[in-house]
Coordinates of C-alpha atoms in Angstrom, one line a residue:
M1 CA 60.9 -14.1 -44.5
W2 CA 59.7 -12.0 -47.5
M3 CA 63.1 -10.3 -47.5
A4 CA 64.3 -13.5 -49.2
A5 CA 62.2 -12.5 -52.2
G6 CA 63.7 -9.0 -51.9
F7 CA 67.2 -10.3 -52.2
A8 CA 66.3 -12.6 -55.1
M9 CA 64.7 -9.7 -57.0
L10 CA 67.5 -7.2 -56.2
E11 CA 70.3 -9.6 -57.2
S12 CA 68.6 -11.0 -60.3
G13 CA 67.9 -7.4 -61.5
L14 CA 71.5 -6.4 -61.1
V15 CA 73.1 -9.3 -63.1
R16 CA 73.0 -10.0 -66.8
A17 CA 70.0 -11.8 -68.2
K18 CA 71.9 -15.0 -69.0
N19 CA 72.6 -15.4 -65.3
T20 CA 69.1 -14.8 -63.9
A21 CA 68.0 -18.4 -63.5
E22 CA 71.2 -19.3 -61.7
I23 CA 71.0 -16.5 -59.2
L24 CA 67.3 -17.2 -58.5
T25 CA 68.2 -20.9 -58.0
K26 CA 70.8 -19.9 -55.5
N27 CA 68.4 -17.7 -53.6
V28 CA 65.6 -20.2 -53.2
A29 CA 68.1 -23.0 -52.4
L30 CA 70.1 -21.1 -49.9
Y31 CA 66.9 -20.2 -47.9
A32 CA 66.1 -23.9 -47.8
V33 CA 69.6 -25.0 -46.8
A34 CA 69.7 -22.3 -44.1
S35 CA 66.4 -23.5 -42.7
I36 CA 67.5 -27.1 -42.5
M37 CA 71.0 -26.4 -41.1
Y38 CA 69.8 -24.0 -38.5
L39 CA 67.2 -26.6 -37.4
L40 CA 69.8 -29.4 -37.3
C41 CA 72.5 -27.6 -35.3
G42 CA 72.7 -23.8 -35.9
Y43 CA 70.0 -22.7 -33.4
Q44 CA 71.3 -24.9 -30.7
I45 CA 74.9 -23.7 -31.2
M46 CA 73.8 -20.1 -31.1
Y47 CA 71.4 -20.4 -28.1
G48 CA 72.5 -23.6 -26.3
G49 CA 74.9 -21.9 -23.9
G50 CA 78.6 -22.4 -23.6
S51 CA 81.8 -21.2 -22.0
G52 CA 81.5 -17.6 -23.4
V53 CA 83.9 -18.3 -26.2
L54 CA 83.1 -21.9 -27.2
P55 CA 79.4 -22.5 -27.7
G56 CA 77.8 -25.8 -26.8
L57 CA 77.3 -28.2 -29.6
G58 CA 73.6 -29.1 -29.6
F59 CA 71.4 -30.7 -32.2
L60 CA 67.7 -30.2 -33.1
I61 CA 65.7 -27.5 -31.3
G62 CA 63.9 -28.6 -28.2
A63 CA 60.1 -29.1 -27.9
D64 CA 58.2 -25.9 -27.5
N65 CA 56.2 -25.0 -24.4
S66 CA 53.0 -26.9 -24.7
P67 CA 49.7 -25.1 -23.9
E68 CA 49.1 -27.5 -21.0
A69 CA 52.5 -26.7 -19.5
V70 CA 52.1 -23.0 -19.8
L71 CA 48.6 -23.1 -18.2
A72 CA 50.0 -25.2 -15.4
G73 CA 52.7 -22.6 -14.8
E74 CA 55.4 -25.1 -15.7
G75 CA 56.7 -23.3 -18.9
G76 CA 57.5 -19.7 -19.8
Y77 CA 55.4 -17.6 -22.2
Y78 CA 58.4 -17.3 -24.6
S79 CA 58.1 -19.7 -27.6
N80 CA 61.3 -21.4 -28.7
L81 CA 59.8 -22.3 -32.1
S82 CA 58.7 -18.6 -32.6
D83 CA 62.3 -17.5 -31.8
F84 CA 63.7 -20.2 -34.1
F85 CA 61.6 -19.1 -37.1
F86 CA 62.6 -15.4 -36.5
Q87 CA 66.3 -16.2 -36.2
V88 CA 66.4 -18.6 -39.2
V89 CA 65.5 -15.7 -41.5
F90 CA 68.4 -13.7 -40.1
V91 CA 70.9 -16.4 -41.0
A92 CA 69.3 -16.7 -44.5
T93 CA 69.8 -13.0 -44.9
A94 CA 73.5 -13.3 -44.1
M95 CA 73.8 -16.0 -46.8
S96 CA 71.9 -14.0 -49.3
I97 CA 74.5 -11.3 -49.0
V98 CA 77.2 -13.8 -50.1
S99 CA 75.0 -14.8 -53.1
G100 CA 75.0 -11.3 -54.6
A101 CA 78.7 -10.7 -54.2
I102 CA 79.9 -13.9 -56.0
A103 CA 77.2 -13.8 -58.7
E104 CA 77.8 -14.6 -62.3
R105 CA 80.9 -16.8 -61.9
M106 CA 80.6 -19.3 -59.1
R107 CA 79.5 -23.0 -59.3
L108 CA 76.1 -23.6 -57.9
W109 CA 77.0 -26.7 -55.9
S110 CA 80.2 -25.2 -54.5
F111 CA 78.1 -22.2 -53.3
L112 CA 75.5 -24.5 -51.7
L113 CA 78.2 -26.6 -49.9
F114 CA 79.5 -23.3 -48.4
A115 CA 76.0 -22.4 -47.4
V116 CA 75.8 -25.6 -45.4
V117 CA 78.9 -24.7 -43.3
M118 CA 78.1 -21.0 -43.1
T119 CA 74.5 -21.4 -41.9
G120 CA 75.1 -24.4 -39.7
F121 CA 78.4 -23.4 -38.0
I122 CA 80.2 -20.1 -39.0
Y123 CA 77.2 -17.8 -38.5
P124 CA 75.9 -19.4 -35.2
V125 CA 79.3 -19.3 -33.5
Q126 CA 79.6 -15.5 -33.7
G127 CA 75.8 -15.2 -33.1
Y128 CA 76.4 -17.0 -29.8
W129 CA 79.1 -14.6 -28.8
K130 CA 76.6 -11.7 -28.9
W131 CA 73.0 -12.9 -28.9
G132 CA 73.5 -16.2 -27.2
G133 CA 75.1 -14.6 -24.1
G134 CA 78.8 -15.2 -25.1
F135 CA 81.8 -13.1 -24.4
L136 CA 81.0 -10.1 -26.7
D137 CA 77.7 -9.7 -24.9
A138 CA 79.5 -9.9 -21.6
N139 CA 81.8 -7.1 -22.8
N140 CA 78.9 -4.8 -23.6
F141 CA 79.1 -5.1 -27.4
Q142 CA 75.8 -3.6 -28.7
D143 CA 74.1 -4.8 -31.8
F144 CA 70.3 -4.6 -31.5
A145 CA 69.3 -6.3 -34.7
G146 CA 72.5 -7.4 -36.4
S147 CA 74.5 -4.7 -38.3
G148 CA 77.5 -6.9 -37.3
V149 CA 76.0 -10.3 -36.4
V150 CA 74.0 -10.5 -39.7
H151 CA 75.2 -7.9 -42.2
M152 CA 78.9 -7.6 -41.6
T153 CA 79.0 -11.3 -41.2
G154 CA 77.5 -11.9 -44.6
A155 CA 79.9 -9.3 -46.2
A156 CA 83.0 -10.9 -44.5
A157 CA 82.1 -14.3 -45.9
A158 CA 81.4 -12.8 -49.3
L159 CA 84.7 -10.9 -49.4
A160 CA 86.6 -14.2 -48.7
G161 CA 84.8 -15.9 -51.5
V162 CA 85.3 -13.0 -54.0
L163 CA 89.1 -12.9 -53.3
L164 CA 89.5 -16.6 -54.1
L165 CA 87.0 -16.5 -57.0
G166 CA 88.4 -13.6 -59.0
A167 CA 86.5 -11.1 -61.1
R168 CA 84.1 -11.7 -63.9
R169 CA 85.6 -12.0 -67.4
G170 CA 85.9 -8.5 -69.0
K171 CA 85.2 -6.6 -65.8
Y172 CA 88.7 -5.1 -65.6
G173 CA 90.8 -4.0 -68.6
P174 CA 94.5 -4.7 -69.1
E175 CA 95.4 -1.2 -67.9
G176 CA 93.3 -1.7 -64.8
Q177 CA 90.3 0.3 -66.2
V178 CA 86.9 -0.6 -64.6
R179 CA 84.3 -1.7 -67.1
A180 CA 80.7 -1.4 -66.0
I181 CA 78.5 -4.5 -66.5
P182 CA 75.0 -3.2 -66.3
G183 CA 72.2 -5.1 -64.7
A184 CA 69.5 -6.6 -67.0
N185 CA 66.4 -5.6 -65.1
L186 CA 66.3 -2.4 -63.1
P187 CA 62.6 -2.5 -62.4
L188 CA 63.2 -5.9 -60.6
A189 CA 66.2 -4.5 -58.7
T190 CA 64.0 -1.6 -57.5
L191 CA 61.2 -3.9 -56.5
G192 CA 63.6 -6.0 -54.6
T193 CA 64.9 -2.9 -52.7
F194 CA 61.3 -1.9 -51.8
I195 CA 60.6 -5.4 -50.6
L196 CA 63.7 -5.3 -48.4
W197 CA 62.8 -1.8 -47.1
L198 CA 59.4 -3.2 -46.0
G199 CA 60.9 -6.4 -44.6
W200 CA 63.3 -4.4 -42.5
F201 CA 60.4 -3.3 -40.3
G202 CA 60.1 -6.9 -39.2
F203 CA 63.9 -7.3 -39.0
N204 CA 64.4 -4.3 -36.7
G205 CA 60.9 -4.0 -35.1
G206 CA 60.7 -7.7 -34.5
S207 CA 64.1 -7.6 -32.6
Q208 CA 62.3 -5.9 -29.8
L209 CA 60.9 -9.4 -29.2
V210 CA 57.9 -8.2 -27.1
L211 CA 54.8 -6.4 -28.2
S212 CA 52.4 -7.1 -25.4
N213 CA 52.7 -3.9 -23.3
I214 CA 52.6 -0.2 -23.9
A215 CA 56.3 0.4 -23.5
D216 CA 57.3 -2.3 -26.0
A217 CA 54.6 -1.2 -28.5
N218 CA 55.9 2.3 -28.4
A219 CA 59.4 1.1 -28.8
V220 CA 58.4 -0.9 -31.9
A221 CA 56.8 2.3 -33.3
A222 CA 60.0 4.3 -32.7
I223 CA 62.0 1.5 -34.4
F224 CA 59.7 1.5 -37.4
V225 CA 60.1 5.3 -37.8
N226 CA 63.9 5.3 -37.4
T227 CA 64.3 2.4 -39.8
N228 CA 62.2 4.2 -42.4
M229 CA 64.1 7.5 -41.9
A230 CA 67.5 5.9 -42.1
A231 CA 66.6 4.3 -45.5
A232 CA 65.3 7.7 -46.8
G233 CA 68.5 9.4 -45.6
G234 CA 70.6 6.7 -47.4
V235 CA 68.8 7.1 -50.7
V236 CA 69.1 10.9 -50.8
A237 CA 72.7 10.9 -49.7
A238 CA 73.8 8.2 -52.1
L239 CA 71.9 9.8 -55.0
T240 CA 73.5 13.2 -54.3
T241 CA 77.0 11.7 -53.8
A242 CA 76.6 9.9 -57.2
R243 CA 75.6 13.2 -58.8
V244 CA 78.6 14.9 -57.5
L245 CA 81.1 12.1 -58.4
F246 CA 79.7 11.0 -61.7
G247 CA 77.9 14.1 -62.9
K248 CA 74.5 12.3 -63.1
A249 CA 72.0 10.4 -61.0
D250 CA 72.6 6.7 -60.6
L251 CA 69.7 4.4 -59.8
T252 CA 71.8 1.5 -58.6
M253 CA 73.7 3.8 -56.2
A254 CA 70.3 5.1 -54.9
L255 CA 69.1 1.5 -54.3
N256 CA 72.3 0.6 -52.5
G257 CA 72.0 3.8 -50.5
A258 CA 68.6 2.6 -49.2
I259 CA 70.1 -0.7 -48.2
A260 CA 73.2 1.0 -46.6
G261 CA 70.9 3.3 -44.6
L262 CA 68.9 0.3 -43.4
V263 CA 72.0 -1.7 -42.5
A264 CA 73.5 1.3 -40.6
I265 CA 70.4 1.8 -38.4
T266 CA 70.1 -1.9 -37.6
A267 CA 72.7 -1.8 -34.8
E268 CA 70.6 0.6 -32.8
P269 CA 67.2 1.5 -34.2
L270 CA 65.6 2.4 -30.8
T271 CA 67.7 5.2 -29.1
P272 CA 68.1 7.7 -31.9
A273 CA 65.7 10.5 -32.5
P274 CA 64.2 10.3 -36.0
L275 CA 66.4 13.1 -37.3
A276 CA 69.5 11.4 -35.9
A277 CA 68.4 8.2 -37.6
T278 CA 68.1 10.0 -40.9
F279 CA 71.7 11.3 -40.4
I280 CA 73.0 7.8 -39.5
G281 CA 71.4 6.4 -42.7
A282 CA 72.7 9.3 -44.8
V283 CA 76.3 8.7 -43.7
G284 CA 75.7 5.0 -44.7
G285 CA 74.5 6.2 -48.1
V286 CA 77.6 8.3 -48.7
L287 CA 79.9 5.6 -47.5
V288 CA 78.4 2.9 -49.8
V289 CA 79.1 4.9 -52.9
F290 CA 82.8 5.5 -52.0
S291 CA 83.1 1.9 -50.9
I292 CA 81.7 0.5 -54.2
V293 CA 84.1 2.7 -56.2
G294 CA 87.0 1.9 -53.9
L295 CA 86.5 -1.9 -54.2
D296 CA 86.3 -1.6 -58.0
K297 CA 89.7 0.2 -58.0
L298 CA 91.1 -2.7 -55.9
K299 CA 89.7 -5.1 -58.6
I300 CA 87.3 -6.7 -56.0
D301 CA 84.4 -7.5 -58.3
D302 CA 81.0 -7.4 -56.4
P303 CA 78.2 -7.3 -59.0
V304 CA 75.5 -6.0 -56.6
G305 CA 77.6 -3.9 -54.2
A306 CA 76.7 -6.3 -51.3
I307 CA 80.1 -6.1 -49.5
S308 CA 79.8 -2.3 -49.4
A309 CA 76.1 -2.0 -48.6
H310 CA 76.3 -4.7 -45.8
G311 CA 79.9 -4.6 -44.7
T312 CA 81.0 -0.9 -44.9
A313 CA 77.6 0.3 -43.8
G314 CA 77.4 -2.4 -41.1
I315 CA 80.7 -1.2 -39.5
W316 CA 79.5 2.4 -39.6
G317 CA 76.2 1.4 -37.9
L318 CA 78.1 -0.4 -35.1
L319 CA 80.4 2.6 -34.6
A320 CA 77.4 5.0 -34.5
V321 CA 75.7 3.2 -31.6
P322 CA 77.5 5.2 -28.8
L323 CA 76.4 8.5 -30.5
T324 CA 72.8 7.9 -29.3
N325 CA 73.0 5.1 -26.8
P326 CA 74.8 6.2 -23.6
G327 CA 75.2 2.6 -22.5
A328 CA 77.5 1.7 -25.4
T329 CA 81.2 2.4 -25.7
F330 CA 83.4 2.7 -28.7
G331 CA 85.9 0.2 -27.3
A332 CA 83.3 -2.5 -27.0
Q333 CA 81.9 -1.8 -30.5
I334 CA 85.4 -2.0 -32.0
L335 CA 86.1 -5.2 -30.2
G336 CA 82.9 -6.7 -31.7
I337 CA 83.7 -5.5 -35.2
V338 CA 87.2 -6.9 -35.1
V339 CA 86.3 -10.3 -33.5
I340 CA 83.3 -11.0 -35.8
F341 CA 85.0 -9.9 -39.0
L342 CA 88.2 -11.9 -38.3
W343 CA 86.3 -15.1 -37.3
V344 CA 83.9 -15.0 -40.3
F345 CA 86.5 -13.9 -42.8
L346 CA 89.2 -16.4 -41.8
A347 CA 86.7 -19.3 -41.3
S348 CA 85.1 -18.6 -44.7
L349 CA 88.5 -18.3 -46.4
L350 CA 89.4 -21.7 -45.1
V351 CA 86.1 -23.3 -46.2
W352 CA 86.1 -21.6 -49.6
G353 CA 89.8 -22.7 -50.0
I354 CA 89.0 -26.3 -49.2
I355 CA 86.0 -26.3 -51.6
K356 CA 88.2 -24.7 -54.3
A357 CA 90.9 -27.4 -53.9
V358 CA 88.5 -30.3 -53.9
M359 CA 85.8 -29.4 -56.5
G360 CA 86.6 -26.0 -57.8
I361 CA 84.5 -22.8 -57.2
R362 CA 84.5 -21.1 -60.6
V363 CA 82.5 -22.0 -63.7
S364 CA 84.4 -22.7 -66.9
E365 CA 84.5 -20.0 -69.6
E366 CA 82.0 -22.1 -71.7
E367 CA 79.6 -22.5 -68.9

């Protein structure tokens, strides 16, 4: 859950001072909206069973296994409420990614209305397809802790919003030149990155779901090491790439390199050796720099680099799974990437479009 603070600090550090309060409001509010919507219907859609393609439409999580039922042998040892709390933070993470990409120019209430639909319906449907036992899971799509289910999902929803929203005023010149709009508080952005780095041990390590025997405890230890090494590889690779491209070190690229490395290893943090995990993270770190520069050239304005760090690196992470996991195939990974991206992007585009038509999504110049 502390990753919510990491996203809040990272995003607020990378926007202008005048927009700090607004982005902090979005981050605390989206966490609350995600918690409520996932309780009302999201969790039941994601884990309530279904046809493989269409999830069941359930409401409110069922009662947890009571101590009496467990002792009597009537219930399992696995806690529904524990799983709910773990999973609700994943959906909040996906929504935080959207927050950063549309920063500094979107109406607060339009954003929160989208958050209701995203966390209650759009995210849980594709989550069901993989983690709820749907057709992507049946087709052997591998995504251990959510490079696609969480991170690429957030990036796809963000991209749809950014395309309809347009760029910030003054970001691109009349000749197409890109004008940098520096963040107001780089110590906060760096703190946010370190908080996310630490939180990722829960994100990936917790996805093992069991810690009560030697094999699972050793697996969690391996996941921790690989998660850390991927982040380290991402930082060094992004920093070096920025030095080559721009002639100087760039802190924001290094921070996004850490995030990109973490996102990349999330699809499969258990099977790589630590050195392989470092390499997977490093490739993410290189890709995120080129992706941020490329999106700017396309006039897709993403103030914090969220689409690149979570989307581009998420796709790479999914494609890297078969390199270390012999049970995975490139065909299944590509199927998952295409299906999740198209569903989230098109559904988000529709919802953003309706909100834009009904109440508008962009603040006025004066605001």
